[in-house]
JSON list of C-alpha atoms in Angstrom, two decimals:
[
{"chain": "A", "resi": 209, "resn": "MET", "atom": "CA", "xyz": [-12.20, -89.28, 26.73]},
{"chain": "A", "resi": 210, "resn": "LEU", "atom": "CA", "xyz": [-9.84, -92.34, 26.83]},
{"chain": "A", "resi": 211, "resn": "ARG", "atom": "CA", "xyz": [-10.11, -94.51, 23.48]},
{"chain": "A", "resi": 212, "resn": "HIS", "atom": "CA", "xyz": [-8.58, -97.53, 25.59]},
{"chain": "A", "resi": 213, "resn": "LEU", "atom": "CA", "xyz": [-9.08, -98.60, 29.04]},
{"chain": "A", "resi": 214, "resn": "PRO", "atom": "CA", "xyz": [-5.80, -99.14, 31.12]},
{"chain": "A", "resi": 215, "resn": "LYS", "atom": "CA", "xyz": [-4.46, -102.52, 31.46]},
{"chain": "A", "resi": 216, "resn": "ARG", "atom": "CA", "xyz": [-4.33, -102.02, 35.44]},
{"chain": "A", "resi": 217, "resn": "LEU", "atom": "CA", "xyz": [-7.13, -101.44, 37.22]},
{"chain": "A", "resi": 218, "resn": "THR", "atom": "CA", "xyz": [-7.10, -100.34, 40.93]},
{"chain": "A", "resi": 219, "resn": "ALA", "atom": "CA", "xyz": [-9.58, -102.03, 43.09]},
{"chain": "A", "resi": 220, "resn": "GLU", "atom": "CA", "xyz": [-12.33, -99.31, 42.88]},
{"chain": "A", "resi": 221, "resn": "GLU", "atom": "CA", "xyz": [-12.02, -99.45, 39.10]},
{"chain": "A", "resi": 222, "resn": "ALA", "atom": "CA", "xyz": [-12.42, -103.48, 39.04]},
{"chain": "A", "resi": 223, "resn": "ALA", "atom": "CA", "xyz": [-14.89, -103.05, 41.40]},
{"chain": "A", "resi": 224, "resn": "TRP", "atom": "CA", "xyz": [-17.11, -100.60, 38.92]},
{"chain": "A", "resi": 225, "resn": "LEU", "atom": "CA", "xyz": [-16.56, -102.80, 36.22]},
{"chain": "A", "resi": 226, "resn": "LEU", "atom": "CA", "xyz": [-17.67, -105.91, 37.56]},
{"chain": "A", "resi": 227, "resn": "GLY", "atom": "CA", "xyz": [-21.02, -104.33, 39.38]},
{"chain": "A", "resi": 228, "resn": "PHE", "atom": "CA", "xyz": [-19.75, -104.83, 42.98]},
{"chain": "A", "resi": 229, "resn": "ALA", "atom": "CA", "xyz": [-18.99, -102.30, 46.05]},
{"chain": "A", "resi": 230, "resn": "PRO", "atom": "CA", "xyz": [-15.04, -101.56, 46.39]},
{"chain": "A", "resi": 231, "resn": "GLU", "atom": "CA", "xyz": [-15.16, -103.31, 49.81]},
{"chain": "A", "resi": 232, "resn": "HIS", "atom": "CA", "xyz": [-16.44, -106.64, 48.12]},
{"chain": "A", "resi": 233, "resn": "ILE", "atom": "CA", "xyz": [-13.42, -106.74, 46.28]},
{"chain": "A", "resi": 234, "resn": "PRO", "atom": "CA", "xyz": [-10.83, -107.98, 49.16]},
{"chain": "A", "resi": 235, "resn": "LEU", "atom": "CA", "xyz": [-13.33, -110.86, 49.77]},
{"chain": "A", "resi": 236, "resn": "LEU", "atom": "CA", "xyz": [-13.62, -112.04, 46.29]},
{"chain": "A", "resi": 237, "resn": "VAL", "atom": "CA", "xyz": [-9.51, -111.96, 46.34]},
{"chain": "A", "resi": 238, "resn": "GLY", "atom": "CA", "xyz": [-9.31, -113.81, 49.73]},
{"chain": "A", "resi": 239, "resn": "ALA", "atom": "CA", "xyz": [-12.00, -116.21, 48.08]},
{"chain": "A", "resi": 240, "resn": "GLY", "atom": "CA", "xyz": [-9.53, -116.89, 45.44]},
{"chain": "A", "resi": 241, "resn": "LEU", "atom": "CA", "xyz": [-12.15, -115.56, 42.90]},
{"chain": "A", "resi": 242, "resn": "LEU", "atom": "CA", "xyz": [-10.20, -112.66, 41.82]},
{"chain": "A", "resi": 243, "resn": "ALA", "atom": "CA", "xyz": [-6.25, -112.28, 41.23]},
{"chain": "A", "resi": 244, "resn": "VAL", "atom": "CA", "xyz": [-4.22, -109.43, 42.33]},
{"chain": "A", "resi": 245, "resn": "LEU", "atom": "CA", "xyz": [-1.26, -108.51, 39.93]},
{"chain": "A", "resi": 246, "resn": "GLY", "atom": "CA", "xyz": [2.34, -109.20, 41.51]},
{"chain": "A", "resi": 247, "resn": "ASP", "atom": "CA", "xyz": [2.75, -109.76, 45.12]},
{"chain": "A", "resi": 248, "resn": "PRO", "atom": "CA", "xyz": [1.71, -106.23, 46.88]},
{"chain": "A", "resi": 249, "resn": "PRO", "atom": "CA", "xyz": [1.84, -106.06, 50.71]},
{"chain": "A", "resi": 250, "resn": "LYS", "atom": "CA", "xyz": [-1.16, -106.80, 53.15]},
{"chain": "A", "resi": 251, "resn": "ASN", "atom": "CA", "xyz": [-1.83, -102.96, 53.45]},
{"chain": "A", "resi": 252, "resn": "GLY", "atom": "CA", "xyz": [-0.64, -101.90, 49.84]},
{"chain": "A", "resi": 253, "resn": "ASP", "atom": "CA", "xyz": [-2.71, -100.91, 46.69]},
{"chain": "A", "resi": 254, "resn": "LYS", "atom": "CA", "xyz": [-3.93, -103.93, 44.85]},
{"chain": "A", "resi": 255, "resn": "PHE", "atom": "CA", "xyz": [-4.36, -103.82, 40.76]},
{"chain": "A", "resi": 256, "resn": "PHE", "atom": "CA", "xyz": [-5.84, -106.09, 38.65]},
{"chain": "A", "resi": 257, "resn": "HIS", "atom": "CA", "xyz": [-5.44, -107.17, 34.86]},
{"chain": "A", "resi": 258, "resn": "LEU", "atom": "CA", "xyz": [-8.24, -105.78, 32.70]},
{"chain": "A", "resi": 259, "resn": "PRO", "atom": "CA", "xyz": [-8.94, -108.51, 30.48]},
{"chain": "A", "resi": 260, "resn": "GLU", "atom": "CA", "xyz": [-8.92, -110.87, 33.55]},
{"chain": "A", "resi": 261, "resn": "ILE", "atom": "CA", "xyz": [-11.55, -108.50, 35.06]},
{"chain": "A", "resi": 262, "resn": "LEU", "atom": "CA", "xyz": [-13.52, -108.30, 31.42]},
{"chain": "A", "resi": 263, "resn": "GLU", "atom": "CA", "xyz": [-13.46, -112.55, 31.25]},
{"chain": "A", "resi": 264, "resn": "PHE", "atom": "CA", "xyz": [-14.52, -112.98, 34.87]},
{"chain": "A", "resi": 265, "resn": "ALA", "atom": "CA", "xyz": [-17.38, -110.12, 34.13]},
{"chain": "A", "resi": 266, "resn": "GLU", "atom": "CA", "xyz": [-18.37, -112.19, 31.19]},
{"chain": "A", "resi": 267, "resn": "ASP", "atom": "CA", "xyz": [-18.64, -115.49, 32.84]},
{"chain": "A", "resi": 268, "resn": "ARG", "atom": "CA", "xyz": [-21.96, -116.40, 34.67]},
{"chain": "A", "resi": 269, "resn": "ARG", "atom": "CA", "xyz": [-20.81, -119.17, 36.90]},
{"chain": "A", "resi": 270, "resn": "LYS", "atom": "CA", "xyz": [-17.98, -117.01, 38.38]},
{"chain": "A", "resi": 271, "resn": "MET", "atom": "CA", "xyz": [-19.98, -113.87, 38.61]},
{"chain": "A", "resi": 272, "resn": "ALA", "atom": "CA", "xyz": [-22.65, -116.45, 40.64]},
{"chain": "A", "resi": 273, "resn": "ARG", "atom": "CA", "xyz": [-20.11, -117.77, 42.56]},
{"chain": "A", "resi": 274, "resn": "ALA", "atom": "CA", "xyz": [-18.86, -114.30, 43.78]},
{"chain": "A", "resi": 275, "resn": "CYS", "atom": "CA", "xyz": [-22.43, -113.16, 44.75]},
{"chain": "A", "resi": 276, "resn": "ASP", "atom": "CA", "xyz": [-22.65, -116.40, 46.73]},
{"chain": "A", "resi": 277, "resn": "VAL", "atom": "CA", "xyz": [-19.11, -115.54, 48.61]},
{"chain": "A", "resi": 278, "resn": "LEU", "atom": "CA", "xyz": [-20.65, -112.21, 49.66]},
{"chain": "A", "resi": 279, "resn": "VAL", "atom": "CA", "xyz": [-23.95, -113.66, 50.54]},
{"chain": "A", "resi": 280, "resn": "ASN", "atom": "CA", "xyz": [-22.35, -116.13, 52.89]},
{"chain": "A", "resi": 281, "resn": "THR", "atom": "CA", "xyz": [-19.75, -113.83, 54.29]},
{"chain": "A", "resi": 282, "resn": "TRP", "atom": "CA", "xyz": [-22.68, -111.36, 55.45]},
{"chain": "A", "resi": 283, "resn": "LYS", "atom": "CA", "xyz": [-24.67, -114.53, 56.83]},
{"chain": "A", "resi": 284, "resn": "ALA", "atom": "CA", "xyz": [-21.57, -115.62, 58.89]},
{"chain": "A", "resi": 285, "resn": "ARG", "atom": "CA", "xyz": [-21.16, -112.21, 60.19]},
{"chain": "A", "resi": 286, "resn": "ASN", "atom": "CA", "xyz": [-24.50, -111.35, 61.11]},
{"chain": "A", "resi": 287, "resn": "ARG", "atom": "CA", "xyz": [-24.70, -114.85, 62.88]},
{"chain": "A", "resi": 288, "resn": "LYS", "atom": "CA", "xyz": [-21.37, -113.99, 64.64]},
{"chain": "A", "resi": 289, "resn": "ALA", "atom": "CA", "xyz": [-23.03, -110.67, 65.80]},
{"chain": "A", "resi": 290, "resn": "ARG", "atom": "CA", "xyz": [-26.24, -111.96, 66.97]},
{"chain": "A", "resi": 291, "resn": "GLU", "atom": "CA", "xyz": [-24.45, -114.94, 68.84]},
{"chain": "A", "resi": 292, "resn": "LYS", "atom": "CA", "xyz": [-21.92, -112.09, 70.69]},
{"chain": "A", "resi": 293, "resn": "ALA", "atom": "CA", "xyz": [-25.25, -110.05, 71.42]},
{"chain": "A", "resi": 294, "resn": "ALA", "atom": "CA", "xyz": [-26.79, -113.17, 72.91]},
{"chain": "A", "resi": 295, "resn": "LEU", "atom": "CA", "xyz": [-23.89, -113.75, 74.87]},
{"chain": "A", "resi": 296, "resn": "ALA", "atom": "CA", "xyz": [-23.46, -110.49, 76.20]},
{"chain": "A", "resi": 297, "resn": "ASN", "atom": "CA", "xyz": [-27.61, -110.35, 77.12]},
{"chain": "A", "resi": 298, "resn": "SER", "atom": "CA", "xyz": [-27.01, -113.72, 78.92]},
{"chain": "A", "resi": 299, "resn": "ASN", "atom": "CA", "xyz": [-24.24, -112.35, 80.87]},
{"chain": "A", "resi": 300, "resn": "LYS", "atom": "CA", "xyz": [-26.28, -109.20, 81.95]},
{"chain": "A", "resi": 301, "resn": "HIS", "atom": "CA", "xyz": [-29.00, -111.47, 83.93]}
]
């Protein structure tokens, strides 16, 4: 067993420590709530600094903002899907 956690975390490891799904991490980065290490290419692996992730996890306000970002993202996606479906249905008639 590791005595110490690595200081550089993958997105999957950061997600696990924060209690989010790995697919939520890009949304939180895009919202400016999490910062990646360095300047990785768009399609490259992203790494996160362990102390920052642990600090984020302990901050109730940041965690609440992260939850709000995820809820609002899904609301917007669902709204767009409903609008697209309604448009498709209106074009059929």
